[in-house]
XYZ file of C-alpha atoms in Angstrom:
104
model
C -15.252 59.012 212.618
C -16.445 55.173 213.037
C -14.275 52.154 213.475
C -14.936 50.761 210.221
C -14.384 53.591 208.345
C -11.062 54.372 210.120
C -10.294 50.520 208.972
C -11.388 50.498 205.585
C -9.087 53.799 204.715
C -6.249 51.862 205.875
C -4.797 50.179 203.191
C -2.992 46.951 204.930
C -6.316 46.245 206.594
C -9.581 47.389 204.151
C -10.604 44.445 203.503
C -10.067 43.345 207.045
C -12.836 44.026 208.776
C -15.629 42.345 210.729
C -18.956 43.044 212.278
C -18.792 42.588 216.302
C -15.833 40.222 217.099
C -15.932 38.084 213.924
C -12.341 39.209 213.380
C -11.057 37.210 215.746
C -10.147 33.700 215.611
C -13.556 31.858 217.396
C -10.970 30.893 220.226
C -10.127 34.072 221.018
C -13.817 35.407 221.104
C -14.643 33.028 224.432
C -11.686 34.918 226.329
C -13.344 38.413 226.256
C -15.769 39.737 228.432
C -18.169 42.469 227.612
C -20.931 43.792 229.776
C -22.575 45.958 226.191
C -22.434 44.003 223.228
C -24.610 46.732 221.084
C -21.511 49.083 221.342
C -19.258 46.586 219.549
C -18.494 48.293 216.046
C -16.677 45.401 214.521
C -13.578 43.881 214.794
C -9.891 43.376 212.870
C -7.843 40.158 213.293
C -4.383 42.814 213.037
C -1.631 39.936 213.482
C -3.557 37.917 210.044
C -4.446 41.347 208.156
C -0.160 42.241 207.807
C 1.590 38.323 208.223
C 2.429 39.016 204.670
C 3.591 42.799 204.825
C 5.575 42.302 208.559
C 6.068 38.439 208.443
C 8.734 38.545 210.904
C 7.815 41.207 213.386
C 6.068 40.889 216.777
C 2.768 41.743 215.422
C -0.138 43.461 218.040
C -3.136 40.710 217.702
C -6.732 42.446 217.059
C -8.465 45.838 217.013
C -11.639 46.227 218.455
C -14.169 48.403 217.553
C -16.390 49.782 220.357
C -18.659 53.371 220.663
C -17.651 55.540 222.976
C -20.229 58.826 222.517
C -23.189 59.043 219.866
C -20.599 59.968 217.316
C -17.912 58.413 217.257
C -15.723 55.003 217.804
C -12.519 54.145 219.555
C -10.557 50.940 219.116
C -9.567 48.871 221.393
C -6.240 47.207 221.152
C -5.932 43.566 222.010
C -3.782 40.692 222.742
C -5.296 37.279 224.293
C -2.938 35.080 225.510
C -2.974 33.437 228.921
C -0.910 35.111 231.382
C 1.365 32.362 231.790
C 1.968 32.158 227.848
C 3.762 35.729 227.088
C 6.672 37.075 228.805
C 6.730 40.909 229.712
C 9.481 41.884 227.220
C 7.395 40.079 224.153
C 4.521 42.060 224.974
C 6.435 45.079 224.891
C 8.322 44.327 221.466
C 4.544 43.634 220.428
C 3.571 47.375 221.937
C 6.365 49.340 220.222
C 5.659 47.823 217.181
C 1.910 48.859 216.938
C 2.806 52.349 218.029
C 5.378 52.384 214.989
C 2.669 50.779 212.399
C -0.133 53.184 214.226
C 2.618 56.036 213.134
C 2.986 55.430 210.052
């Protein structure tokens, strides 16, 4: 399955797919390093897409699709913060939230 088709078949985020890294806030795009831009399949600002549905939850920041082989894509889940700005407990809460959301 492609990253784009997975996003578009997931109701809460279906309208938030963007090509390349366009789903990331402009300030965050420069924080990521990647060696093969052609492998970038798209991105979603998960935090923004789900803010209305989960306004008080510790939402994950981004999902990024990467072509892993000739047949399928893989989602990489990214939190983009300076290491000093996010405490471990906050990151763990976001990870627990992401796992619960993905299970739904």
